[in-house]
Tab-separated table of C-alpha atoms and ligand atoms in Angstrom:
chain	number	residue	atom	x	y	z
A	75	UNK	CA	-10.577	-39.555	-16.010
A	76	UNK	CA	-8.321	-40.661	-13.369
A	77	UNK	CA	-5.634	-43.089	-14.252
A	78	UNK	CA	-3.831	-46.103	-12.543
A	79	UNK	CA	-0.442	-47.063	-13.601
A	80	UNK	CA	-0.071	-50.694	-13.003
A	81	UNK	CA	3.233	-52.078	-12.188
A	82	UNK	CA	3.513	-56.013	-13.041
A	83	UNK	CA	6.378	-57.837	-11.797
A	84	UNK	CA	7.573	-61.180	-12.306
A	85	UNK	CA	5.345	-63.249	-10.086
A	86	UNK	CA	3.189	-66.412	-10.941
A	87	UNK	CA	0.505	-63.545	-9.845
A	88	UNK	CA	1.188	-61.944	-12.933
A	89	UNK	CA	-1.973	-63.297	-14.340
A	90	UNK	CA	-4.233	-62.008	-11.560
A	91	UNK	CA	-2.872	-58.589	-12.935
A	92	UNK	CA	-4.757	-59.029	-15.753
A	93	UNK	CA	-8.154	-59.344	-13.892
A	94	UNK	CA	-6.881	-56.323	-11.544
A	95	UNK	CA	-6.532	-53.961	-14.789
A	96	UNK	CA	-10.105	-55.298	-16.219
A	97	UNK	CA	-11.760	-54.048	-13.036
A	98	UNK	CA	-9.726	-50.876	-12.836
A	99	UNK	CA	-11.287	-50.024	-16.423
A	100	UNK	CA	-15.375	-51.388	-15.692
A	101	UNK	CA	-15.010	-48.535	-12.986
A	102	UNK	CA	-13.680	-46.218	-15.673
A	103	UNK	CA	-10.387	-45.276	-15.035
A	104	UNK	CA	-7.680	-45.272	-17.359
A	105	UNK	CA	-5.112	-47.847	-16.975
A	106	UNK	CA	-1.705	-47.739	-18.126
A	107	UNK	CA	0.738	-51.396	-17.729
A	108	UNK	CA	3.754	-50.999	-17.023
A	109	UNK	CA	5.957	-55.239	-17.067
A	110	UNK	CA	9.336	-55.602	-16.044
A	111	UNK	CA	10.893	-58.043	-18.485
A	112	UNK	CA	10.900	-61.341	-16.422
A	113	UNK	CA	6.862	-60.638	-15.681
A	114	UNK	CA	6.766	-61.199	-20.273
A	115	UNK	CA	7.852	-64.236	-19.451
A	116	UNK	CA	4.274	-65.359	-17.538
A	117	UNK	CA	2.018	-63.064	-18.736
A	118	UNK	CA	2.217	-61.709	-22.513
A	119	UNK	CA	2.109	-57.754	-22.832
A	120	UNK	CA	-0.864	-58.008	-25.741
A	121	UNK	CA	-3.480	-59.044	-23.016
A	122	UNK	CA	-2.950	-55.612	-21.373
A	123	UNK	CA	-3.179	-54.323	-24.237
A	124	UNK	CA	-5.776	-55.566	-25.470
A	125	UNK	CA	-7.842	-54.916	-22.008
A	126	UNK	CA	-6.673	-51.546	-21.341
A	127	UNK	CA	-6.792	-50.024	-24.841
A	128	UNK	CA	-3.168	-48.252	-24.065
A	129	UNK	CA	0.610	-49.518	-24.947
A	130	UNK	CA	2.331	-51.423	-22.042
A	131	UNK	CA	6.083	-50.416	-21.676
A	132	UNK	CA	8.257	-52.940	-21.011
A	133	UNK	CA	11.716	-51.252	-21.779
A	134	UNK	CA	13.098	-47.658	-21.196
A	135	UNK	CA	14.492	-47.978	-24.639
A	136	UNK	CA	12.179	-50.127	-26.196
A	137	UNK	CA	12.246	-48.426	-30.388
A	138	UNK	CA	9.390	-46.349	-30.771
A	139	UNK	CA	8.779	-45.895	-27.173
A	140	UNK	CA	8.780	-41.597	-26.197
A	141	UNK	CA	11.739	-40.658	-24.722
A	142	UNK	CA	10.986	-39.790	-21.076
A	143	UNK	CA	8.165	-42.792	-20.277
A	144	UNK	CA	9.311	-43.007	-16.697
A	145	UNK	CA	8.927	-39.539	-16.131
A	146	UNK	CA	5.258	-39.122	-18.193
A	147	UNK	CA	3.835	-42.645	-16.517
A	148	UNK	CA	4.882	-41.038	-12.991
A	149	UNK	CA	3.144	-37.785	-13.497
A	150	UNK	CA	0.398	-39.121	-15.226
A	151	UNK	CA	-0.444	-41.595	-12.446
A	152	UNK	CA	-3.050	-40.739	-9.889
A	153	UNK	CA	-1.852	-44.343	-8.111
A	154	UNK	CA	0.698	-46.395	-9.007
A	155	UNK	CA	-0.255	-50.100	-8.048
A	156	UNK	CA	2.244	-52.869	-7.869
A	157	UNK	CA	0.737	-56.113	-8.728
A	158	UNK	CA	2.339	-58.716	-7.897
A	159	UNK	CA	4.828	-57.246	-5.835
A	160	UNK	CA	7.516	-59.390	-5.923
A	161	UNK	CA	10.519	-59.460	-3.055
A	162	UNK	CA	12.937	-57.785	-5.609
A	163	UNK	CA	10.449	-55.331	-6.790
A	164	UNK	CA	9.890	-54.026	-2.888
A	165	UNK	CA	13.792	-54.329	-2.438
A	166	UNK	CA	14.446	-52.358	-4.817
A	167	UNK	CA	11.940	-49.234	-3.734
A	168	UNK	CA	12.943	-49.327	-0.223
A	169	UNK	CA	16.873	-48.986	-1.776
A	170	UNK	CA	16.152	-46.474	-3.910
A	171	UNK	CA	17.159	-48.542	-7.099
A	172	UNK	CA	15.855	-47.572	-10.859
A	173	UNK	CA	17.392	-50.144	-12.945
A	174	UNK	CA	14.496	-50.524	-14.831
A	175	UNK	CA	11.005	-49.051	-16.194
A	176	UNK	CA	8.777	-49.854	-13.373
A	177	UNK	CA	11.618	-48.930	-10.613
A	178	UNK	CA	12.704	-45.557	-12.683
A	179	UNK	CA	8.693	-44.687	-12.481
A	180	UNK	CA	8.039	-45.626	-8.935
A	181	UNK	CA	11.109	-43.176	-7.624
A	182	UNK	CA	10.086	-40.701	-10.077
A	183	UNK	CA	6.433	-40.568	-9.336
A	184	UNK	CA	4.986	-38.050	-6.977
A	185	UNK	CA	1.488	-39.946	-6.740
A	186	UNK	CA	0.171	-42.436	-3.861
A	187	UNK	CA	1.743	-46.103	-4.124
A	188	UNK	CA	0.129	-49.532	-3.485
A	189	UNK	CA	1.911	-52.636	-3.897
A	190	UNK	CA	0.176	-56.064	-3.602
A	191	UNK	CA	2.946	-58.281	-2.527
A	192	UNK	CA	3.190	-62.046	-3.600
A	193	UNK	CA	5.920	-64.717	-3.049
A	194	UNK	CA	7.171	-67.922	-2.074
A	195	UNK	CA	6.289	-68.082	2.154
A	196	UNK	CA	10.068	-67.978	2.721
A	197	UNK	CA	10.849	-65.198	1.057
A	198	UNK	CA	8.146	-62.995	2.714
A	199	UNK	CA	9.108	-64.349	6.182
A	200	UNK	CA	12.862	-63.563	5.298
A	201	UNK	CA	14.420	-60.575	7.649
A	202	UNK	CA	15.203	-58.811	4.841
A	203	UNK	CA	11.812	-58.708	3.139
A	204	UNK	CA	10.460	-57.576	6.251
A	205	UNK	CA	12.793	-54.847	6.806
A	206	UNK	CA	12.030	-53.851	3.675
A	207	UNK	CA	8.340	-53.460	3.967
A	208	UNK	CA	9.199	-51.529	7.090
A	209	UNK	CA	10.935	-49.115	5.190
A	210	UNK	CA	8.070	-48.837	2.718
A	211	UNK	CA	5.304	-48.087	4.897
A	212	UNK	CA	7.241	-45.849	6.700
A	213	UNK	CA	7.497	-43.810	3.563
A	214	UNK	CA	3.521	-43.794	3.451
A	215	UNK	CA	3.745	-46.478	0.764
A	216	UNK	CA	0.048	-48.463	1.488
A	217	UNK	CA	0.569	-52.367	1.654
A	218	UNK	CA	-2.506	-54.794	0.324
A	219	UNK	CA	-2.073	-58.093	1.647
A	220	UNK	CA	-0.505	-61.148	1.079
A	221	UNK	CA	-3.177	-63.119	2.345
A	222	UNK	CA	-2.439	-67.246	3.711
A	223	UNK	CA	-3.153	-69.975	1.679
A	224	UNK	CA	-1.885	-72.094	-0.720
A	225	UNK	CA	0.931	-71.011	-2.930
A	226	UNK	CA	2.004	-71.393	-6.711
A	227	UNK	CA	5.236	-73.353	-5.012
A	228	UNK	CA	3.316	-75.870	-3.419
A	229	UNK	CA	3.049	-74.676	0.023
A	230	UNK	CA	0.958	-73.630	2.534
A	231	UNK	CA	1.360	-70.023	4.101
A	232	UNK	CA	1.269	-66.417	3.702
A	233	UNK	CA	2.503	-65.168	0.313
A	234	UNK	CA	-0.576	-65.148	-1.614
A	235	UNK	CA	-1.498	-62.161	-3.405
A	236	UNK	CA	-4.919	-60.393	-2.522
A	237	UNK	CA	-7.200	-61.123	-4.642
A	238	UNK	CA	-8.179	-58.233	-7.531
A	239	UNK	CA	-11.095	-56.703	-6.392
A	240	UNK	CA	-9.655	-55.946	-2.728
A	241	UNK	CA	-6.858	-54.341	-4.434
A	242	UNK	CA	-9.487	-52.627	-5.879
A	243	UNK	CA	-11.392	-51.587	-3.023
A	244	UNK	CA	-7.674	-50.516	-1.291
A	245	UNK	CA	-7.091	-48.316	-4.275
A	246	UNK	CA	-10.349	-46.816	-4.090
A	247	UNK	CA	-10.282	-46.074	-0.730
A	248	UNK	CA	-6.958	-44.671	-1.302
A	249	UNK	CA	-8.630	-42.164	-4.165
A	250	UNK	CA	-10.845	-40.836	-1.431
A	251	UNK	CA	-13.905	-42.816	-3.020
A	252	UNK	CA	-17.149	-44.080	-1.687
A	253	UNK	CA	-15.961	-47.313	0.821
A	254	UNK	CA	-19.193	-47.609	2.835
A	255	UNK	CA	-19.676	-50.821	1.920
A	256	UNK	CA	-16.053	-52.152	1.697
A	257	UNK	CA	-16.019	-55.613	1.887
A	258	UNK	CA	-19.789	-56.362	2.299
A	259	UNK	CA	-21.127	-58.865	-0.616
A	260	UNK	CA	-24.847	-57.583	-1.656
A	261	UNK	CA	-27.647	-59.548	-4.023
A	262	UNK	CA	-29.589	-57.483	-6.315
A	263	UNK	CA	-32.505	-58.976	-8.408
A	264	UNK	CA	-33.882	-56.966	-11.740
A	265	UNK	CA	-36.021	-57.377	-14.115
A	266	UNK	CA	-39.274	-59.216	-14.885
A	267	UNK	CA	-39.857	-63.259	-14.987
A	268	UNK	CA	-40.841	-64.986	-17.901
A	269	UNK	CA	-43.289	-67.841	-17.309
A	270	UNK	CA	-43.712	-70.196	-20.287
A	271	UNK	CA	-47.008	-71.016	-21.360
A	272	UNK	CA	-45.589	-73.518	-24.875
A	273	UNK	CA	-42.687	-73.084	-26.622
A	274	UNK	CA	-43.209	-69.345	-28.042
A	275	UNK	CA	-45.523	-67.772	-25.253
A	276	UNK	CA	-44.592	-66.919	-22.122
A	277	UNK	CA	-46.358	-64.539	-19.381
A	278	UNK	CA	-44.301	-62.009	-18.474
A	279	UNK	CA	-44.585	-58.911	-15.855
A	280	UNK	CA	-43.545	-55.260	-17.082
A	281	UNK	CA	-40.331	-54.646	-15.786
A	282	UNK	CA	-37.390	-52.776	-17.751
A	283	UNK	CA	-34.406	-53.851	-15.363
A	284	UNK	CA	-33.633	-49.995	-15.146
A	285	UNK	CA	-33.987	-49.690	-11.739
A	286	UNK	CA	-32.346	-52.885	-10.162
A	287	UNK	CA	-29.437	-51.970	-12.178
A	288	UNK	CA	-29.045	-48.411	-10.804
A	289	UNK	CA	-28.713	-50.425	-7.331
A	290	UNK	CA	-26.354	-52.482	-8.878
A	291	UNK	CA	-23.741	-49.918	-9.967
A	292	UNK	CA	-24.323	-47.652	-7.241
A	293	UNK	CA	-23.595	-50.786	-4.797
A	294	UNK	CA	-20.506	-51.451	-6.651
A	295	UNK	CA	-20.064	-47.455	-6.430
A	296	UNK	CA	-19.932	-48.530	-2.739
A	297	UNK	CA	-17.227	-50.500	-2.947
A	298	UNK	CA	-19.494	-53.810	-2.722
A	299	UNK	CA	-19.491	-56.855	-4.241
A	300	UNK	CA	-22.306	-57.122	-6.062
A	301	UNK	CA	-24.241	-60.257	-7.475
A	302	UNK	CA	-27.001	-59.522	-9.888
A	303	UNK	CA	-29.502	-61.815	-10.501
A	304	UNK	CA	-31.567	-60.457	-13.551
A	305	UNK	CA	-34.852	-61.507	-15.634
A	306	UNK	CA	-34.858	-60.564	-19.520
A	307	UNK	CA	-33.910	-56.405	-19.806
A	308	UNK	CA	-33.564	-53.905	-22.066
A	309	UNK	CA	-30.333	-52.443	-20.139
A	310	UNK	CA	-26.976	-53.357	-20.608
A	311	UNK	CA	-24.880	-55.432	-18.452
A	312	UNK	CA	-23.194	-53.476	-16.040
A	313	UNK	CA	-19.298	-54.002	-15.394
A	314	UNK	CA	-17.601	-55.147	-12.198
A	315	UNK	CA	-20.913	-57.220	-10.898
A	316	UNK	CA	-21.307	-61.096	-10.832
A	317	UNK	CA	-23.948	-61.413	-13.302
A	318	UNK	CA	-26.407	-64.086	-13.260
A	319	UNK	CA	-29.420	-64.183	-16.426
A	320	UNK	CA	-32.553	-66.252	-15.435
A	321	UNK	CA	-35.520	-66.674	-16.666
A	322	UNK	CA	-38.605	-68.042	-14.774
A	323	UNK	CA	-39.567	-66.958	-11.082
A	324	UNK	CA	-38.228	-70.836	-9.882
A	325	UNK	CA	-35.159	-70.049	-11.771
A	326	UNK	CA	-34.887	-66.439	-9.886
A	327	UNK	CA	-35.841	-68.237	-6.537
A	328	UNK	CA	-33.364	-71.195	-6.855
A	329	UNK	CA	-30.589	-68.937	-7.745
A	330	UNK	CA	-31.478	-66.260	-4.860
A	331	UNK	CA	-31.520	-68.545	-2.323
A	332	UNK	CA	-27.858	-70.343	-3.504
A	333	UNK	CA	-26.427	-66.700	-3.640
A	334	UNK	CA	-27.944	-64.761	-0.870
A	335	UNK	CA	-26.451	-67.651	2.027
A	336	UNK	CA	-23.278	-65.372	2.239
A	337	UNK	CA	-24.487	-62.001	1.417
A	338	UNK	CA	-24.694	-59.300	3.814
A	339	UNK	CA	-27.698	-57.680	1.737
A	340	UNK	CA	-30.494	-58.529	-0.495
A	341	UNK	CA	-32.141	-56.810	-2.450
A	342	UNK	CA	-35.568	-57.391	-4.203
A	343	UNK	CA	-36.106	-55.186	-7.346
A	344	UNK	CA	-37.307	-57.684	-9.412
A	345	UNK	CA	-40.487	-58.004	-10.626
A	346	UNK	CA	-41.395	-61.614	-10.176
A	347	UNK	CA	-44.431	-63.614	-11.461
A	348	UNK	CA	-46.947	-64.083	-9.072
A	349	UNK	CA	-48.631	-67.098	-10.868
A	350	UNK	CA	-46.900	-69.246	-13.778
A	351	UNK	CA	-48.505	-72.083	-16.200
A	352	UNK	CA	-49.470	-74.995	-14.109
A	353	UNK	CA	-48.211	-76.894	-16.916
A	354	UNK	CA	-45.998	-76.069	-20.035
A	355	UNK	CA	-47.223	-77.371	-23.363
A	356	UNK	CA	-44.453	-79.077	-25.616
A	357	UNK	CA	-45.968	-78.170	-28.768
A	358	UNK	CA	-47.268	-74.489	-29.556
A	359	UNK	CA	-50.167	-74.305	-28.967
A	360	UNK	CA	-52.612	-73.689	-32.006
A	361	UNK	CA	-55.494	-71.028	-32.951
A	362	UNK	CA	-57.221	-73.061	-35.111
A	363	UNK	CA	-60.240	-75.034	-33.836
A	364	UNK	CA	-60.202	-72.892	-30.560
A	365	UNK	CA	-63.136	-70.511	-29.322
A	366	UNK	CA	-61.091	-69.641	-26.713
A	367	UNK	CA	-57.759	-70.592	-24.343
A	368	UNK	CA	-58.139	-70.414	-20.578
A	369	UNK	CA	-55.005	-70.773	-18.720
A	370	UNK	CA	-54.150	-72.558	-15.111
A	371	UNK	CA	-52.165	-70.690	-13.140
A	372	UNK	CA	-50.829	-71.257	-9.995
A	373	UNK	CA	-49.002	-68.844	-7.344
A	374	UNK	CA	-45.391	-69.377	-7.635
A	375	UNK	CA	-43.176	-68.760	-3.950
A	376	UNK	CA	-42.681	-65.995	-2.925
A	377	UNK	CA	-38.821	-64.751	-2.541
A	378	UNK	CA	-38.518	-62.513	-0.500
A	379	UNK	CA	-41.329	-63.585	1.996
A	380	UNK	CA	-38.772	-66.688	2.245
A	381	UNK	CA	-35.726	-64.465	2.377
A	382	UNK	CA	-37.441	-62.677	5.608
A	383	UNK	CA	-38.294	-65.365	7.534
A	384	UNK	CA	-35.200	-67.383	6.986
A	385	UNK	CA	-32.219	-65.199	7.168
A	386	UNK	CA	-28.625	-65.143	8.174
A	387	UNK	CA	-28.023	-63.108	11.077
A	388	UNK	CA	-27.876	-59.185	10.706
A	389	UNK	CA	-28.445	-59.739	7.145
A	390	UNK	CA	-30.543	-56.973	5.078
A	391	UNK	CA	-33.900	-57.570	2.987
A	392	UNK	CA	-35.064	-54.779	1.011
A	393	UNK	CA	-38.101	-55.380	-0.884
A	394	UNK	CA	-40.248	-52.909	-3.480
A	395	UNK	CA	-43.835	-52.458	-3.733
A	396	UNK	CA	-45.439	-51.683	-6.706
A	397	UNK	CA	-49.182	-50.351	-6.312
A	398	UNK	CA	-51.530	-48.499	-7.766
A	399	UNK	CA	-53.211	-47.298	-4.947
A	400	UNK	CA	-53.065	-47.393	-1.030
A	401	UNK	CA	-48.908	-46.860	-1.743
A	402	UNK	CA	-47.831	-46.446	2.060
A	403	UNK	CA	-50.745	-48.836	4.070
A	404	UNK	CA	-49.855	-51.792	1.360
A	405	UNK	CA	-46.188	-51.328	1.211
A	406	UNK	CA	-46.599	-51.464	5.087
A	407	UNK	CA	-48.324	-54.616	5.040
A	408	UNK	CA	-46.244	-56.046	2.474
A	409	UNK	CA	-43.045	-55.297	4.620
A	410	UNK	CA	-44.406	-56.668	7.386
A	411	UNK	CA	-45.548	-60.237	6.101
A	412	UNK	CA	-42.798	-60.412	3.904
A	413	UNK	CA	-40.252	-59.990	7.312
A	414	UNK	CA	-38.254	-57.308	5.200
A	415	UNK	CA	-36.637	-54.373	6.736
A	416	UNK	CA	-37.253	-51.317	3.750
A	417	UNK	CA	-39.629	-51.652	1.570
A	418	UNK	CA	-39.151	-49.263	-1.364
A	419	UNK	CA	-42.621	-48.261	-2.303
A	420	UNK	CA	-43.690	-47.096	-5.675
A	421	UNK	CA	-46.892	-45.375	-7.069
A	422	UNK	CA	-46.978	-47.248	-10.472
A	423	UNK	CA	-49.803	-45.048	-11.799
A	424	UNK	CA	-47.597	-41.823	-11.726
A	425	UNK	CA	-46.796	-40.726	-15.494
A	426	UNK	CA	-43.350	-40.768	-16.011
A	427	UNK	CA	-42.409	-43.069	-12.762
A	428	UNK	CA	-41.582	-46.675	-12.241
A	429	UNK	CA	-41.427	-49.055	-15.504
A	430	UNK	CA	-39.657	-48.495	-18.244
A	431	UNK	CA	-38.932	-44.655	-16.965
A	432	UNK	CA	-35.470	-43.257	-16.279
A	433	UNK	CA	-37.350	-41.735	-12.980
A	434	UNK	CA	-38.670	-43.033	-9.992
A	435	UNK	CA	-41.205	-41.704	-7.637
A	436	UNK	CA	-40.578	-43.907	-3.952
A	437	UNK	CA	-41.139	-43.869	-0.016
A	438	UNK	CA	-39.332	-45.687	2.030
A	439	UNK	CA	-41.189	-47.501	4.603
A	440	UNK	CA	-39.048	-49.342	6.958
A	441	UNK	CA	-39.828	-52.049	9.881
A	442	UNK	CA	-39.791	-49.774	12.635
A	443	UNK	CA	-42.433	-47.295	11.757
A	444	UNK	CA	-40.144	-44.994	10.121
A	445	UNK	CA	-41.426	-43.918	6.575
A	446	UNK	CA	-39.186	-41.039	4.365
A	447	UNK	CA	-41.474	-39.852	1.133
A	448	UNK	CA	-38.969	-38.471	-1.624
A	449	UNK	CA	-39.332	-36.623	-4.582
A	450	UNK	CA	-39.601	-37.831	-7.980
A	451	UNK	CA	-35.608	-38.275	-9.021
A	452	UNK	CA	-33.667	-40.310	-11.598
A	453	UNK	CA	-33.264	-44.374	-10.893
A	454	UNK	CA	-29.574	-43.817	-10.270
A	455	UNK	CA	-30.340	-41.110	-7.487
A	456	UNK	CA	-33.125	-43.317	-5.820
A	457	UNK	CA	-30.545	-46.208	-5.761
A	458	UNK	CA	-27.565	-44.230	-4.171
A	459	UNK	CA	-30.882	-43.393	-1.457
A	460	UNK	CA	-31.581	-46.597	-1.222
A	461	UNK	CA	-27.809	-47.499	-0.235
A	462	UNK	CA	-27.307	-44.881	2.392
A	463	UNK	CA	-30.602	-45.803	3.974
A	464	UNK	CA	-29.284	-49.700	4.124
A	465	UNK	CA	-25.474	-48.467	5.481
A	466	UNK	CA	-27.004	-47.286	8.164
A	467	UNK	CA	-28.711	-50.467	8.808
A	468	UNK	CA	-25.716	-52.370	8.768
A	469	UNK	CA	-23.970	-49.984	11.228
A	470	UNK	CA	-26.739	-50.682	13.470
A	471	UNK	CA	-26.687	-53.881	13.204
A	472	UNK	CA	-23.077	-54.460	13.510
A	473	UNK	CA	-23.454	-52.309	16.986
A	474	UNK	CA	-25.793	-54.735	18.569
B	662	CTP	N1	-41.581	-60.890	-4.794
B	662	CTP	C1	-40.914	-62.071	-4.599
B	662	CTP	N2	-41.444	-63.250	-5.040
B	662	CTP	C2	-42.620	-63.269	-5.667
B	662	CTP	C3	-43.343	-62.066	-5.870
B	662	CTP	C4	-42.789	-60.895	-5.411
B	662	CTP	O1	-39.833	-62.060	-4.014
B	662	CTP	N3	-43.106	-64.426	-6.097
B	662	CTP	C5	-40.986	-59.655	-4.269
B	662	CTP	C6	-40.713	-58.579	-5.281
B	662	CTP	O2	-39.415	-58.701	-5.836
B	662	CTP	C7	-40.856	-57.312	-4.477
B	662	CTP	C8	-41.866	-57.686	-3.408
B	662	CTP	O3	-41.907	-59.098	-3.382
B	662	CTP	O4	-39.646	-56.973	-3.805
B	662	CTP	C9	-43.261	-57.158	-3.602
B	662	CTP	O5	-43.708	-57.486	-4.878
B	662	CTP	P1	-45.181	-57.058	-5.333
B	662	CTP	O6	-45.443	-57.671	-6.676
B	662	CTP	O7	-45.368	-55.586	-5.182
B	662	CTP	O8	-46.034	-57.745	-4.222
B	662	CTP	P2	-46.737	-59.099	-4.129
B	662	CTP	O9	-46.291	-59.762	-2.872
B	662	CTP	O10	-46.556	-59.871	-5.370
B	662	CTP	O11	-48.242	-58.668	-3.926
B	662	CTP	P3	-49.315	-58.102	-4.988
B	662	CTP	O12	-48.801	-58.472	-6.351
B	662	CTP	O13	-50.545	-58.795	-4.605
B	662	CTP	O14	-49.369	-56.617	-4.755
């Protein structure tokens, strides 16, 4: 397991820290906190504690603490980040200085540095701060931000720290890990839609969750940001994704089309009800005195056909097809009317594919013709598939 040490200095970022180490740990590293004593003062060390499972250090001689902590913590680090980076923080590493824990580990440590500065807009602008940051990133030290906006003293400017989970993509792509889709934001939909009937009842469409999941993680694998939109499932929540639970097929529609405005991808896994209850009775509804129930149904909308036909510009649909026979002519036709550019297509009457399964036998049929028939391979594989066919969309897209 790789492991960040996270530097926290004494900036009203502090707290953002806290949401930094969270999604250092949902993509499973091992996170070790490191305060200097004025960044107690905003944030408490328990919260790090309690979120990263480890012991912060605070003080080289804090009782109880092992002897050499700044020398351990800097060998033990695979990145060192420094969130907030404060102007006193960066002084201090560009002069060498190790006054304290965090600057005794970040001259001591041989492993890649990132600092996320954050201050008053002065301060940054000040020739010495500058000069300093110079210094830094001449040394190879990588620099995430601060971004403009408006600032915990009441102004207006640049001095704002980046927000967590571009720290988190800049570490990544520091660690050498997957960054194809850096900074792209990405709607997945899972599951199956419930469609009540009366108060107990509902009609609902097979659908474990399993594989809009998989495309989930492996998004977020990516380096996306990833909204998931998800009927009732038997899988657990993944970590690091915007999760949104719904329930009927008007729920899943109103929610897709509120989220997918400002996403650079969409994806349709879920399996949504093609008809619901044309009404919904109050009371459940009772066997006795009954020879018989018929149900009205009528067709609900269909998402994705409106996600195809009313898009933002160069963004991505992906849709699936589920059939039990004609698997490359209907997925075809489905793509097609539905204005989607893949369509992943899947033979539901293969044993051991498609619902419920941990496998997944697919083609991909795409809007130009192209179709790519793969071999039966876990959900997680198919998804990563899946991902590399729609990066290459986006790169052709973005060179139009
Ligand atoms: N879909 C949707 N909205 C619906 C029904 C389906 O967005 N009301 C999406 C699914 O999420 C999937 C794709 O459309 O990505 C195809 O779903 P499928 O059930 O295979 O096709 P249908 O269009 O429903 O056609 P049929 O059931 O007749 O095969």
């Amino acid at each position: 397991m790789q492991c960040i040490v996270i530097g926290v200095s004494g900036g009203i970022a502090a707290y953002k820290a806290v949401e930094l180490s969270r999604q250092f740990i949902l993509h499973g590293f091992d996170v070790k906190v490191i305060m200097t004593e004025h960044a107690t003062h905003l944030v408490g060390p328990a919260t790090f504690r309690a979120i990263t499972g480890n012991n912060v250090s605070v003080s080289m001689f804090a009782e109880g603490s092992a002897p050499m902590q700044h020398i351990s913590l800097a060998r033990d680090a695979d990145l060192v980040v420094v969130a907030p980076a404060t102007a006193n923080i960066i002084a201090k590493m560009a002069h060498g200085l190790a006054d304290d824990l965090l600057s005794t580990t970040l001259l001591a440590t041989r492993a890649p540095i990132l600092i996320a500065p954050a201050m008053n807009l002065d301060m940054y602008r000040h020739t010495a701060t500058r000069a300093n940051l110079e210094i830094l990133r001449g040394r190879g030290v990588n620099v995430v931000g601060p971004e403009s906006g408006s600032l915990a003293c009441g102004e207006e400017g640049e001095g704002r720290m980046t927000e967590p989970a571009r720290i988190l993509d800049a570490a990544l792509e520091i660690l050498g890990h997957d960054t194809r889709l850096s900074g792209r934001k990405v709607l997945v939909t899972a599951g199956g839609t419930r469609e009540p009937i009366d108060p107990v009842r509902y009609i609902g469409n097979r659908s474990s969750g399993k594989m809009g999941y998989a495309l989930a993680v492996a998004a977020r694998h990516a380096g996306a940001r990833v909204t998931l939109i998800s009927g009732p499932v038997s899988v657990e929540p993944p970590g690091g994704i915007e999760l949104i639970e719904v329930e009927t097929a008007a729920d899943m529609r109103r929610e897709v089309m509120e989220k997918s405005k400002d996403c650079d991808v969409v994806v349709m896994a879920a399996a949504v009800a093609d008809f619901t209850p044309v009404s919904l009775s109050e009371e459940k509804i009772k066997k006795e005195g009954r020879e018989g129930l018929t149900l009205e149904l009528v067709p609900t909308s269909d998402i994705l056909g409106e996600l195809g036909k009313d898009r933002r510009r160069g963004q991505i649909v992906v849709g699936f097809a589920a059939e039990t026979e004609g698997l490359l002519e209907n997925a075809a036709k489905k793509l097609r009317e539905k204005g989607a550019d893949l369509m992943v297509a899947n033979d539901v009457s293969i044993p051991g594919s498609g619902f419920d399964s941990d496998n997944n036998k697919a083609a991909l049929v795409f809007a130009d013709g192209r179709v790519l028939e793969l071999d039966m391979m876990p959900k997680g594989e198919l998804a990563a598939k899946v991902w590399d066919m729609v990066v290459a969309l986006l790169e052709s897209n973005d060179a139009q």
